[in-house]
Short mmCIF file of C-alpha atoms in Angstrom, two decimals:
data_model
loop_
_atom_site.label_atom_id
_atom_site.label_comp_id
_atom_site.label_asym_id
_atom_site.label_seq_id
_atom_site.Cartn_x
_atom_site.Cartn_y
_atom_site.Cartn_z
CA UNK A 120 -22.84 98.51 26.62
CA UNK A 121 -23.12 96.07 29.52
CA UNK A 122 -26.77 96.92 30.04
CA UNK A 123 -28.83 94.13 28.61
CA UNK A 124 -31.50 95.06 31.13
CA UNK A 125 -32.60 98.40 29.86
CA UNK A 126 -32.73 97.15 26.28
CA UNK A 127 -34.67 94.13 27.36
CA UNK A 128 -37.26 95.74 29.56
CA UNK A 129 -37.15 99.43 28.83
CA UNK A 130 -38.09 99.92 32.46
CA UNK A 131 -36.46 101.77 35.29
CA UNK A 132 -35.36 98.50 36.87
CA UNK A 133 -32.75 98.78 39.60
CA UNK A 134 -32.22 95.02 39.77
CA UNK A 135 -32.68 92.52 36.95
CA UNK A 136 -32.28 88.81 37.60
CA UNK A 137 -32.48 86.47 34.62
CA UNK A 138 -32.65 82.66 34.68
CA UNK A 139 -30.22 82.38 37.57
CA UNK A 140 -29.15 78.87 38.56
CA UNK A 141 -26.95 77.92 41.49
CA UNK A 142 -25.90 74.55 42.91
CA UNK A 143 -23.92 73.55 45.95
CA UNK A 144 -22.47 70.22 44.88
CA UNK A 145 -25.38 67.98 43.90
CA UNK A 146 -27.91 70.29 45.57
CA UNK A 147 -29.57 72.74 43.17
CA UNK A 148 -30.51 75.72 45.33
CA UNK A 149 -31.69 78.13 42.62
CA UNK A 150 -33.48 76.60 39.65
CA UNK A 151 -33.99 79.47 37.26
CA UNK A 152 -34.90 82.74 38.95
CA UNK A 153 -36.31 85.73 37.04
CA UNK A 154 -37.04 88.90 38.95
CA UNK A 155 -37.13 92.66 38.39
CA UNK A 156 -37.00 95.24 41.13
CA UNK A 157 -37.83 98.83 40.24
CA UNK A 158 -35.93 101.77 41.71
CA UNK A 159 -37.40 103.02 44.97
CA UNK A 160 -39.42 99.87 45.57
CA UNK A 161 -39.35 97.43 48.47
CA UNK A 162 -39.40 93.76 47.55
CA UNK A 163 -39.98 91.23 50.32
CA UNK A 164 -38.94 87.63 49.68
CA UNK A 165 -40.82 84.98 51.67
CA UNK A 166 -40.47 81.23 51.69
CA UNK A 167 -39.73 78.20 53.84
CA UNK A 168 -36.13 77.65 54.98
CA UNK A 169 -34.10 75.95 52.28
CA UNK A 170 -36.14 77.60 49.54
CA UNK A 171 -33.04 79.44 48.29
CA UNK A 172 -34.08 82.97 49.25
CA UNK A 173 -30.88 83.79 51.19
CA UNK A 174 -28.73 82.32 48.43
CA UNK A 175 -30.58 84.48 45.88
CA UNK A 176 -29.87 87.56 47.97
CA UNK A 177 -26.19 86.65 48.27
CA UNK A 178 -25.85 86.25 44.49
CA UNK A 179 -27.01 89.85 44.03
CA UNK A 180 -23.80 91.23 45.56
CA UNK A 181 -21.72 88.32 44.30
CA UNK A 182 -21.05 86.75 47.70
CA UNK A 183 -22.17 83.64 45.81
CA UNK A 184 -21.30 83.19 42.14
CA UNK A 185 -24.08 82.08 39.84
CA UNK A 186 -23.69 78.96 37.71
CA UNK A 187 -25.98 80.21 34.96
CA UNK A 188 -27.88 83.37 34.07
CA UNK A 189 -27.05 86.93 35.04
CA UNK A 190 -27.86 89.70 37.47
CA UNK A 191 -27.59 93.41 36.91
CA UNK A 192 -27.83 96.25 39.39
CA UNK A 193 -28.46 99.77 38.15
CA UNK A 194 -27.72 98.69 34.59
CA UNK A 195 -24.36 97.04 35.38
CA UNK A 196 -23.77 93.31 35.37
CA UNK A 197 -22.75 92.00 38.79
CA UNK A 198 -19.48 90.05 38.87
CA UNK A 199 -19.12 89.73 35.09
CA UNK A 200 -18.31 91.70 31.98
CA UNK A 201 -20.21 90.94 28.82
CA UNK A 202 -18.43 90.64 25.52
CA UNK A 203 -20.41 89.23 22.61
CA UNK A 204 -22.28 86.26 23.96
CA UNK A 205 -19.81 85.54 26.75
CA UNK A 206 -19.67 86.64 30.36
CA UNK A 207 -16.14 87.14 31.67
CA UNK A 208 -15.65 86.92 35.41
CA UNK A 209 -14.39 90.19 36.86
CA UNK A 210 -11.25 90.55 38.96
CA UNK A 211 -11.79 90.89 42.69
CA UNK A 212 -10.90 94.58 42.70
CA UNK A 213 -13.74 95.33 40.27
CA UNK A 214 -16.22 93.18 42.19
CA UNK A 215 -15.30 95.04 45.38
CA UNK A 216 -15.99 98.36 43.67
CA UNK A 217 -19.41 97.09 42.58
CA UNK A 218 -20.19 95.97 46.12
CA UNK A 219 -19.73 99.48 47.49
CA UNK A 220 -22.96 100.36 45.64
CA UNK A 221 -24.88 97.50 47.25
CA UNK A 222 -25.45 97.47 51.01
CA UNK A 223 -25.85 94.11 52.72
CA UNK A 224 -27.30 93.50 56.19
CA UNK A 225 -26.67 90.06 57.67
CA UNK A 226 -28.84 87.90 59.90
CA UNK A 227 -26.07 87.74 62.52
CA UNK A 228 -25.10 91.42 62.12
CA UNK A 229 -21.42 90.53 61.55
CA UNK A 230 -20.23 93.72 63.17
CA UNK A 231 -16.48 93.84 63.73
CA UNK A 232 -16.23 93.05 67.46
CA UNK A 233 -12.79 94.60 68.01
CA UNK A 234 -13.85 97.98 66.59
CA UNK A 235 -16.15 100.51 68.23
CA UNK A 236 -19.54 101.32 66.74
CA UNK A 237 -18.14 104.46 65.09
CA UNK A 238 -15.11 102.60 63.73
CA UNK A 239 -17.43 99.95 62.28
CA UNK A 240 -19.38 102.60 60.39
CA UNK A 241 -16.43 104.67 59.07
CA UNK A 242 -14.27 101.70 58.03
CA UNK A 243 -15.71 101.22 54.54
CA UNK A 244 -16.09 104.91 53.57
CA UNK A 245 -12.42 105.48 54.46
CA UNK A 246 -10.93 102.24 53.15
CA UNK A 247 -13.14 101.52 50.13
CA UNK A 248 -14.21 105.00 49.01
CA UNK A 249 -11.15 106.94 50.19
CA UNK A 250 -13.17 109.53 52.11
CA UNK A 251 -11.26 111.78 54.53
CA UNK A 252 -11.67 110.57 58.09
CA UNK A 253 -13.28 113.83 59.26
CA UNK A 254 -16.04 113.60 56.63
CA UNK A 255 -16.59 109.90 57.33
CA UNK A 256 -16.98 110.57 61.05
CA UNK A 257 -19.44 113.42 60.46
CA UNK A 258 -21.52 111.24 58.11
CA UNK A 259 -21.36 108.29 60.52
CA UNK A 260 -22.61 110.42 63.41
CA UNK A 261 -25.59 111.48 61.32
CA UNK A 262 -26.34 107.87 60.38
CA UNK A 263 -26.07 106.70 63.98
CA UNK A 264 -28.47 109.45 65.00
CA UNK A 265 -30.84 108.31 62.26
CA UNK A 266 -30.93 104.76 63.69
CA UNK A 267 -31.25 106.20 67.20
CA UNK A 268 -27.79 105.25 68.48
CA UNK A 269 -25.89 108.55 68.47
CA UNK A 270 -24.79 108.07 72.07
CA UNK A 271 -23.37 104.57 71.42
CA UNK A 272 -20.62 105.66 69.01
CA UNK A 273 -17.83 104.72 71.43
CA UNK A 274 -19.28 101.38 72.54
CA UNK A 275 -18.10 97.97 71.37
CA UNK A 276 -20.73 95.80 69.59
CA UNK A 277 -20.88 93.18 72.37
CA UNK A 278 -21.98 95.89 74.80
CA UNK A 279 -25.14 96.47 72.75
CA UNK A 280 -28.37 94.50 72.54
CA UNK A 281 -29.06 92.48 69.39
CA UNK A 282 -31.48 95.10 68.12
CA UNK A 283 -28.95 97.87 68.64
CA UNK A 284 -26.26 95.82 66.90
CA UNK A 285 -28.47 95.30 63.88
CA UNK A 286 -29.24 99.03 63.74
CA UNK A 287 -25.48 99.72 63.75
CA UNK A 288 -25.10 97.16 60.94
CA UNK A 289 -27.74 99.05 58.96
CA UNK A 290 -25.91 102.35 59.56
CA UNK A 291 -22.68 100.66 58.43
CA UNK A 292 -24.33 99.53 55.19
CA UNK A 293 -25.80 103.00 54.62
CA UNK A 294 -22.41 104.67 55.10
CA UNK A 295 -21.47 103.68 51.53
CA UNK A 296 -24.58 105.47 50.23
CA UNK A 297 -25.63 102.36 48.32
CA UNK A 298 -28.14 102.36 45.48
CA UNK A 299 -29.58 99.12 46.75
CA UNK A 300 -29.95 97.58 50.20
CA UNK A 301 -30.18 93.84 50.76
CA UNK A 302 -31.46 92.44 54.07
CA UNK A 303 -30.90 88.76 54.88
CA UNK A 304 -33.42 87.86 57.61
CA UNK A 305 -32.47 90.97 59.59
CA UNK A 306 -34.64 90.13 62.59
CA UNK A 307 -34.30 86.32 62.77
CA UNK A 308 -31.48 86.37 65.33
CA UNK A 309 -33.26 88.84 67.63
CA UNK A 310 -35.27 88.35 70.80
CA UNK A 311 -38.96 88.98 70.01
CA UNK A 312 -39.12 92.28 71.89
CA UNK A 313 -36.23 93.71 69.83
CA UNK A 314 -37.69 92.94 66.39
CA UNK A 315 -39.82 96.09 66.31
CA UNK A 316 -36.98 98.60 66.67
CA UNK A 317 -35.11 97.10 63.71
CA UNK A 318 -38.21 96.89 61.52
CA UNK A 319 -38.98 100.54 62.34
CA UNK A 320 -35.57 101.58 60.98
CA UNK A 321 -36.13 99.55 57.80
CA UNK A 322 -39.63 101.04 57.38
CA UNK A 323 -38.16 104.50 57.77
CA UNK A 324 -35.68 103.75 54.98
CA UNK A 325 -38.51 102.42 52.79
CA UNK A 326 -40.44 105.65 53.20
CA UNK A 327 -37.26 107.51 52.21
CA UNK A 328 -37.33 105.79 48.82
CA UNK A 329 -34.37 103.41 49.22
CA UNK A 330 -34.51 100.40 46.90
CA UNK A 331 -34.54 97.30 49.08
CA UNK A 332 -34.83 93.54 48.88
CA UNK A 333 -35.71 92.02 52.23
CA UNK A 334 -35.66 88.31 53.00
CA UNK A 335 -37.77 87.82 56.10
CA UNK A 336 -40.35 85.77 57.96
CA UNK A 337 -42.21 88.88 59.19
CA UNK A 338 -45.49 88.70 57.27
CA UNK A 339 -46.85 91.81 58.99
CA UNK A 340 -43.83 93.78 57.85
CA UNK A 341 -44.30 92.52 54.29
CA UNK A 342 -47.94 93.56 54.29
CA UNK A 343 -47.14 97.04 55.58
CA UNK A 344 -43.99 97.94 53.65
CA UNK A 345 -43.61 95.77 50.55
CA UNK A 346 -44.45 97.00 47.07
CA UNK A 347 -43.92 93.47 45.83
CA UNK A 348 -44.00 90.18 47.72
CA UNK A 349 -42.13 87.26 46.20
CA UNK A 350 -42.82 83.74 47.44
CA UNK A 351 -40.06 81.19 46.82
CA UNK A 352 -40.03 77.43 47.26
CA UNK A 353 -37.48 74.79 46.24
CA UNK A 354 -35.32 77.24 44.32
CA UNK A 355 -38.09 78.76 42.23
CA UNK A 356 -40.30 81.82 42.45
CA UNK A 357 -43.77 80.38 42.96
CA UNK A 358 -45.74 83.58 43.04
CA UNK A 359 -45.16 87.32 43.10
CA UNK A 360 -47.23 90.49 43.18
CA UNK A 361 -48.56 93.19 45.49
CA UNK A 362 -48.89 92.07 49.12
CA UNK A 363 -52.68 92.30 48.95
CA UNK A 364 -52.68 89.63 46.22
CA UNK A 365 -49.92 87.30 47.35
CA UNK A 366 -50.68 87.42 51.08
CA UNK A 367 -54.47 87.61 51.03
CA UNK A 368 -55.47 85.98 47.75
CA UNK A 369 -52.64 83.59 46.87
CA UNK A 370 -53.22 81.73 43.62
CA UNK A 371 -50.74 78.92 44.22
CA UNK A 372 -51.46 76.06 46.58
CA UNK A 373 -47.89 76.09 47.96
CA UNK A 374 -48.15 79.79 48.86
CA UNK A 375 -51.42 79.13 50.64
CA UNK A 376 -49.96 76.19 52.55
CA UNK A 377 -46.94 78.28 53.66
CA UNK A 378 -49.03 81.26 54.73
CA UNK A 379 -51.46 79.09 56.70
CA UNK A 380 -48.47 77.87 58.72
CA UNK A 381 -46.86 81.22 59.47
CA UNK A 382 -49.93 83.45 59.90
CA UNK B 55 -56.77 74.21 101.11
CA UNK B 56 -55.52 73.21 104.54
CA UNK B 57 -55.61 69.60 103.45
CA UNK B 58 -53.41 70.50 100.51
CA UNK B 59 -50.74 72.18 102.65
CA UNK B 60 -50.72 69.20 104.95
CA UNK B 61 -50.07 66.85 102.05
CA UNK B 62 -47.18 68.94 100.75
CA UNK B 63 -45.72 69.95 104.10
CA UNK B 64 -43.63 66.82 104.77
CA UNK B 65 -41.72 67.20 101.48
CA UNK B 66 -40.54 70.75 102.32
CA UNK B 67 -37.19 70.92 104.18
CA UNK B 68 -38.29 74.22 105.79
CA UNK B 69 -42.04 74.03 106.51
CA UNK B 70 -43.67 77.39 105.81
CA UNK B 71 -44.46 79.20 109.05
CA UNK B 72 -42.44 76.55 110.90
CA UNK B 73 -39.86 77.36 113.53
CA UNK B 74 -36.83 76.67 111.33
CA UNK B 75 -35.90 80.33 111.75
CA UNK B 76 -37.02 83.43 109.90
CA UNK B 77 -33.74 83.98 108.05
CA UNK B 78 -32.87 82.13 104.84
CA UNK B 79 -30.56 79.22 105.64
CA UNK B 80 -26.81 79.78 105.40
CA UNK B 81 -24.85 77.81 102.76
CA UNK B 82 -21.76 75.90 103.96
CA UNK B 83 -19.29 74.85 101.23
CA UNK B 84 -17.84 71.30 101.17
CA UNK B 85 -14.76 71.04 103.44
CA UNK B 86 -11.76 70.08 101.31
CA UNK B 87 -9.79 68.31 104.01
CA UNK B 88 -7.86 66.11 101.54
CA UNK B 89 -6.75 69.12 99.56
CA UNK B 90 -5.37 70.83 102.66
CA UNK B 91 -3.53 67.70 103.70
CA UNK B 92 -2.04 67.33 100.22
CA UNK B 93 -0.92 70.96 100.25
CA UNK B 94 0.95 70.41 103.52
CA UNK B 95 2.67 67.28 102.14
CA UNK B 96 3.68 69.06 98.92
CA UNK B 97 5.05 72.06 100.83
CA UNK B 98 7.06 69.79 103.13
CA UNK B 99 8.55 67.90 100.16
CA UNK B 100 9.40 71.18 98.44
CA UNK B 101 11.05 72.58 101.56
CA UNK B 102 13.05 69.37 101.95
CA UNK B 103 14.28 69.51 98.36
CA UNK B 104 15.18 73.18 98.74
CA UNK B 105 17.14 72.60 101.95
CA UNK B 106 19.05 69.71 100.38
CA UNK B 107 19.94 71.78 97.30
CA UNK B 108 21.07 74.76 99.37
CA UNK B 109 23.08 72.72 101.84
CA UNK B 110 24.74 70.46 99.25
CA UNK B 111 28.18 72.00 98.72
CA UNK B 112 28.57 70.19 95.40
CA UNK B 113 26.22 72.77 93.84
CA UNK B 114 28.87 75.38 94.62
CA UNK B 115 26.44 78.27 95.09
CA UNK B 116 29.34 80.55 95.81
CA UNK B 117 30.64 79.99 92.27
CA UNK B 118 27.14 80.55 90.90
CA UNK B 119 26.96 83.91 92.62
CA UNK B 120 30.42 84.82 91.41
CA UNK B 121 29.63 84.27 87.72
CA UNK B 122 25.95 85.22 87.61
CA UNK B 123 26.60 88.81 86.61
CA UNK B 124 30.03 88.67 85.01
CA UNK B 125 30.45 90.54 81.72
CA UNK B 126 30.88 87.36 79.68
CA UNK B 127 27.64 85.86 80.99
CA UNK B 128 25.69 89.11 80.56
CA UNK B 129 26.99 89.49 77.00
CA UNK B 130 25.84 85.92 76.33
CA UNK B 131 22.46 86.72 77.83
CA UNK B 132 22.23 89.85 75.67
CA UNK B 133 22.93 87.83 72.54
CA UNK B 134 20.37 85.21 73.50
CA UNK B 135 17.76 87.93 74.02
CA UNK B 136 18.24 89.79 70.76
CA UNK B 137 18.65 86.58 68.79
CA UNK B 138 15.32 85.37 70.23
CA UNK B 139 13.62 88.69 69.45
CA UNK B 140 14.98 88.82 65.90
CA UNK B 141 14.07 85.20 65.16
CA UNK B 142 10.55 85.68 66.55
CA UNK B 143 9.90 88.84 64.53
CA UNK B 144 11.38 87.53 61.28
CA UNK B 145 9.92 84.06 61.82
CA UNK B 146 6.40 85.37 62.40
CA UNK B 147 6.66 87.83 59.51
CA UNK B 148 7.59 84.99 57.15
CA UNK B 149 5.14 82.65 58.89
CA UNK B 150 2.24 85.09 58.41
CA UNK B 151 3.12 85.36 54.74
CA UNK B 152 3.17 81.55 54.45
CA UNK B 153 -0.18 81.28 56.27
CA UNK B 154 -1.75 83.82 53.90
CA UNK B 155 -0.30 81.94 50.91
CA UNK B 156 -1.72 78.70 52.24
CA UNK B 157 -5.20 80.20 52.66
CA UNK B 158 -5.17 82.16 49.41
CA UNK B 159 -7.12 81.07 46.36
CA UNK B 160 -3.89 80.78 44.38
CA UNK B 161 -2.91 77.12 43.92
CA UNK B 162 0.75 77.91 43.26
CA UNK B 163 1.09 79.91 46.49
CA UNK B 164 -0.76 77.18 48.39
CA UNK B 165 1.68 74.56 47.12
CA UNK B 166 4.73 76.71 47.86
CA UNK B 167 3.55 77.26 51.42
CA UNK B 168 2.68 73.61 51.96
CA UNK B 169 6.04 72.48 50.60
CA UNK B 170 7.97 74.94 52.74
CA UNK B 171 6.20 73.91 55.94
CA UNK B 172 6.63 70.25 55.10
CA UNK B 173 10.37 70.60 54.48
CA UNK B 174 11.28 72.74 57.48
CA UNK B 175 9.13 70.85 59.96
CA UNK B 176 10.36 67.44 58.91
CA UNK B 177 14.08 68.04 59.50
CA UNK B 178 15.72 68.54 62.91
CA UNK B 179 16.78 72.11 63.65
CA UNK B 180 20.23 70.78 64.58
CA UNK B 181 20.66 69.33 61.09
CA UNK B 182 19.33 72.53 59.48
CA UNK B 183 21.84 74.66 61.40
CA UNK B 184 24.78 72.39 60.53
CA UNK B 185 23.62 72.41 56.92
CA UNK B 186 23.62 76.23 56.70
CA UNK B 187 26.91 76.32 58.59
CA UNK B 188 28.48 74.07 55.96
CA UNK B 189 26.70 75.56 52.95
CA UNK B 190 30.10 76.73 51.71
CA UNK B 191 30.97 73.11 50.95
CA UNK B 192 28.01 72.92 48.52
CA UNK B 193 28.18 76.45 47.12
CA UNK B 194 31.70 77.84 47.63
CA UNK B 195 30.70 81.11 46.00
CA UNK B 196 27.42 83.04 45.87
CA UNK B 197 27.23 85.85 43.31
CA UNK B 198 31.01 85.91 43.11
CA UNK B 199 31.53 86.30 46.87
CA UNK B 200 33.04 83.58 49.00
CA UNK B 201 30.23 81.98 51.00
CA UNK B 202 32.44 81.74 54.07
CA UNK B 203 32.86 85.51 54.13
CA UNK B 204 29.17 86.07 53.48
CA UNK B 205 27.83 83.87 56.25
CA UNK B 206 29.27 84.42 59.70
CA UNK B 207 28.17 81.96 62.41
CA UNK B 208 25.75 84.55 63.79
CA UNK B 209 24.19 85.10 60.33
CA UNK B 210 23.85 81.35 59.97
CA UNK B 211 22.16 81.24 63.37
CA UNK B 212 19.63 83.94 62.42
CA UNK B 213 18.85 82.38 59.04
CA UNK B 214 18.65 78.82 60.31
CA UNK B 215 16.47 79.59 63.33
CA UNK B 216 14.21 81.97 61.38
CA UNK B 217 13.48 79.54 58.56
CA UNK B 218 12.66 76.83 61.09
CA UNK B 219 10.57 79.17 63.24
CA UNK B 220 8.57 80.41 60.23
CA UNK B 221 7.29 76.91 59.44
CA UNK B 222 5.78 76.61 62.92
CA UNK B 223 4.64 80.24 63.04
CA UNK B 224 2.80 79.70 59.74
CA UNK B 225 0.67 76.98 61.28
CA UNK B 226 -0.04 79.06 64.38
CA UNK B 227 -1.12 82.05 62.29
CA UNK B 228 -3.16 79.87 59.94
CA UNK B 229 -5.01 78.38 62.91
CA UNK B 230 -5.68 81.90 64.18
CA UNK B 231 -7.05 83.09 60.86
CA UNK B 232 -9.29 80.02 60.57
CA UNK B 233 -10.69 80.73 64.04
CA UNK B 234 -12.19 84.02 62.83
CA UNK B 235 -15.87 83.62 62.03
CA UNK B 236 -16.60 83.40 58.31
CA UNK B 237 -19.25 86.13 58.57
CA UNK B 238 -16.54 88.65 59.42
CA UNK B 239 -14.87 88.09 56.07
CA UNK B 240 -18.20 88.26 54.23
CA UNK B 241 -19.09 91.51 55.98
CA UNK B 242 -15.73 92.99 54.99
CA UNK B 243 -16.20 91.79 51.40
CA UNK B 244 -19.72 93.18 51.20
CA UNK B 245 -18.34 96.55 52.33
CA UNK B 246 -15.87 96.51 49.45
CA UNK B 247 -12.72 96.23 51.59
CA UNK B 248 -9.71 94.98 49.65
CA UNK B 249 -7.85 91.76 50.55
CA UNK B 250 -4.92 93.49 52.28
CA UNK B 251 -7.21 95.75 54.33
CA UNK B 252 -9.44 92.80 55.28
CA UNK B 253 -6.45 90.87 56.53
CA UNK B 254 -4.76 93.66 58.45
CA UNK B 255 -7.79 95.47 59.85
CA UNK B 256 -10.46 92.80 60.28
CA UNK B 257 -9.05 89.26 60.29
CA UNK B 258 -5.61 89.44 61.96
CA UNK B 259 -6.70 91.53 64.99
CA UNK B 260 -9.38 88.94 65.72
CA UNK B 261 -7.04 86.05 64.93
CA UNK B 262 -4.59 87.38 67.53
CA UNK B 263 -6.74 86.01 70.34
CA UNK B 264 -6.03 82.49 69.11
CA UNK B 265 -2.48 83.27 68.00
CA UNK B 266 -1.11 84.78 71.22
CA UNK B 267 -1.18 81.70 73.53
CA UNK B 268 0.69 79.36 71.15
CA UNK B 269 2.95 82.24 70.08
CA UNK B 270 3.84 82.84 73.72
CA UNK B 271 4.64 79.16 73.94
CA UNK B 272 6.86 79.45 70.87
CA UNK B 273 8.60 82.54 72.24
CA UNK B 274 9.58 80.70 75.40
CA UNK B 275 10.57 77.65 73.37
CA UNK B 276 12.67 79.82 71.07
CA UNK B 277 14.39 81.57 73.97
CA UNK B 278 15.66 78.23 75.23
CA UNK B 279 15.96 76.78 71.72
CA UNK B 280 18.51 79.42 70.70
CA UNK B 281 20.95 77.58 72.99
CA UNK B 282 21.40 75.17 70.07
CA UNK B 283 23.54 77.79 68.32
CA UNK B 284 26.29 77.00 70.83
CA UNK B 285 27.19 74.09 68.52
CA UNK B 286 28.24 76.55 65.80
CA UNK B 287 30.26 78.63 68.28
CA UNK B 288 27.87 81.55 68.56
CA UNK B 289 28.42 83.09 71.99
CA UNK B 290 24.92 82.95 73.43
CA UNK B 291 24.14 82.46 77.11
CA UNK B 292 24.83 78.72 77.09
CA UNK B 293 28.03 78.95 75.03
CA UNK B 294 29.32 81.75 77.30
CA UNK B 295 29.07 79.58 80.40
CA UNK B 296 30.51 76.62 78.48
CA UNK B 297 33.56 78.69 77.63
CA UNK B 298 34.04 79.34 81.32
CA UNK B 299 33.62 75.75 82.50
CA UNK B 300 35.86 74.39 79.78
CA UNK B 301 38.52 76.49 81.47
CA UNK B 302 37.59 76.01 85.15
CA UNK B 303 35.79 72.63 85.12
CA UNK B 304 33.03 74.09 87.32
CA UNK B 305 30.39 72.54 85.09
CA UNK B 306 27.39 72.30 87.42
CA UNK B 307 27.50 75.81 88.93
CA UNK B 308 27.97 77.41 85.53
CA UNK B 309 25.07 75.46 84.04
CA UNK B 310 23.06 76.74 87.03
CA UNK B 311 24.07 80.30 86.10
CA UNK B 312 22.58 79.82 82.60
CA UNK B 313 19.52 78.04 84.02
CA UNK B 314 18.75 80.82 86.48
CA UNK B 315 18.83 83.38 83.67
CA UNK B 316 16.60 81.26 81.43
CA UNK B 317 14.09 80.85 84.28
CA UNK B 318 14.12 84.57 85.06
CA UNK B 319 13.52 85.66 81.46
CA UNK B 320 10.88 82.97 80.89
CA UNK B 321 9.01 84.13 84.00
CA UNK B 322 8.99 87.73 82.76
CA UNK B 323 7.72 86.61 79.36
CA UNK B 324 4.87 84.64 80.95
CA UNK B 325 3.76 87.74 82.81
CA UNK B 326 3.96 89.78 79.59
CA UNK B 327 1.83 87.20 77.79
CA UNK B 328 -0.98 87.76 80.30
CA UNK B 329 -1.16 91.46 79.43
CA UNK B 330 -0.94 90.85 75.68
CA UNK B 331 -3.82 88.36 75.90
CA UNK B 332 -5.87 90.87 77.85
CA UNK B 333 -5.24 93.51 75.19
CA UNK B 334 -6.54 91.29 72.39
CA UNK B 335 -9.62 90.25 74.38
CA UNK B 336 -10.90 93.81 73.91
CA UNK B 337 -14.43 94.01 72.54
CA UNK B 338 -15.40 90.55 73.75
CA UNK B 339 -18.12 89.96 76.31
CA UNK B 340 -17.07 90.83 79.83
CA UNK B 341 -14.71 93.63 78.83
CA UNK B 342 -16.52 96.81 79.70
#
C-alpha cells in the first residue's frame, strides 16, 4: 500500500530516495536527490563540506523533514503516509517507531554523558522496544564485546577515548537491531590514530551484510568497503557507481577536482 | 660548533656546563605582602565590630538566649521550614511544566506559559498575597462553598507563594533545558525514545547541572521570602517573634532571634547545595 518503491523499481531496494528537496531558509541544501540502496550493500557518500551529504543522511531517519519528494526504507515511507496523491505527515509516535528500525551514528557520538556505557546501550531497547532489562543487558554485553569494549560497560563516556566512544555509539545503534545503519562522518571528530579502530568496526559490520550509508572523507575506506560510491556537490548527486569507477575513473570534472584535493 | 655555542651562550640564563649548580632551579612564588596586610586589617575590623556588638547591652543578648529555643519560636521555625519546602516542591513542579510548555512545539501551550510567567513576574508578591487573601471580596462563593471557609491564611500563603515561585522556577528550568546540547536530543530521537522519556531520562538529568545553582539561590531566597506571610497573620518564624515583641517591646533581641535562625538554616542549605551539585556533575570530565 505505502510501497511506491517496489512497484516503481521491482528491485530489492532497502532505501529509495526520490527527487528530495530541502531548504534552510533561502539556502537550498538538497536540489533533487534520487538514490537507491540495495539491501546488504554499503553506500559511501563523498563530497565537499556544504554539499548536503549530512542533510541527506538526516532526512533518511526524518531528523530533517523534506520539502519535496519522498524517502522509503524497507518499503515504508519515512515520516509520511500516502493517501491518493498526497503525503500526510505522521504523528511523532509513529515517526519514533520508524526510527527504531534505522540506526544513526553521529559525528560527535552524542553518547549520554550521565549514563554508563551499558546504560547508554540498553536505554533504547528497554524504553522504545519494551524489552525486559535482563534481555537488554545480555544483548548489550554481546554488542560491547563485538566492538571490543566488553570491559568498559561500567565506565562513563567521558572516561573513554574518542574512538572508544564512537564504538559504544555504534553498539548503541545496533542494540535496536536496525535494518539500516546511517553513519554521519563517524571518524571526523577523532584523533588520526583512533580512526582505524572505528573503521574496523564498520568494516566488520559491512562484511556481516548490514545495509549501510556512510558519509565520510575516508577515501581509502570507500575504496575498500563501498559497493557504491556517491559523489555529491551543491545539493546534487554528481556521479555514482562502483568505487573503481567513481574513484579511479571519474567521468565528471567536479568529481575529479574533489578527488585530486583529498587523495 | 664551538663558535655556535659561544654565540648562543650569553642568551641562556643557566649556561650549559656552567657552575650555576647541577640541580634544576627552585621556583619562588610572588610574595603577596599586600594581601597579608589587608587580611590583618579586615580581621581587626571584624574583631572590633564583634566586640562592640557583644558588649553593647542594648542588643540584650540575654533576652536573645532566653527566646531562641522557646516553643513559640521553634513552632514558627517549623512552619517556615515546611512552608519553604512545600512552596519549592510545588513551585518547581509547576515551573517545570511551564518550561516544557514554553519549549514545546505547541503554540497554545507556549502562549499559556509565556502569559503566566509575564503575569506572575510583573506583580509584587506582596500584592499577590493580599489579592488571594481578599479573593472572597471578588468571589464570595466558589462551587457553592464560602471562599472564606475554603481559604485559610495558610492555604492562601501556600497558593500565593507557589504561583509566584513557579514563574521564576519556569525560567530557571527552561535555561537548564536549553543548556543541554542539541545532539543529545537528536540522539534520543534517533533511538526512538518518546518525548516524556527523553525529558525525564536524557534532558532533565543533564539540565540539573545548570538548574541547581540558581535553584539553590531561589531556595534560600524563598526561605527568607516566606517571612512575607506574616502580613496575613500566618505564624511563621518572623510572625512568631513579632507576636512576642508586640507584647514585651523587646524588638531588637527578638528580631535577632529570627535572624540567627535564618542564618543557621541558610548556612546548612548552602552546604547541602555543594553536595547536590557534586552529584549532578557525575559523568563529566574529572569525575573518575
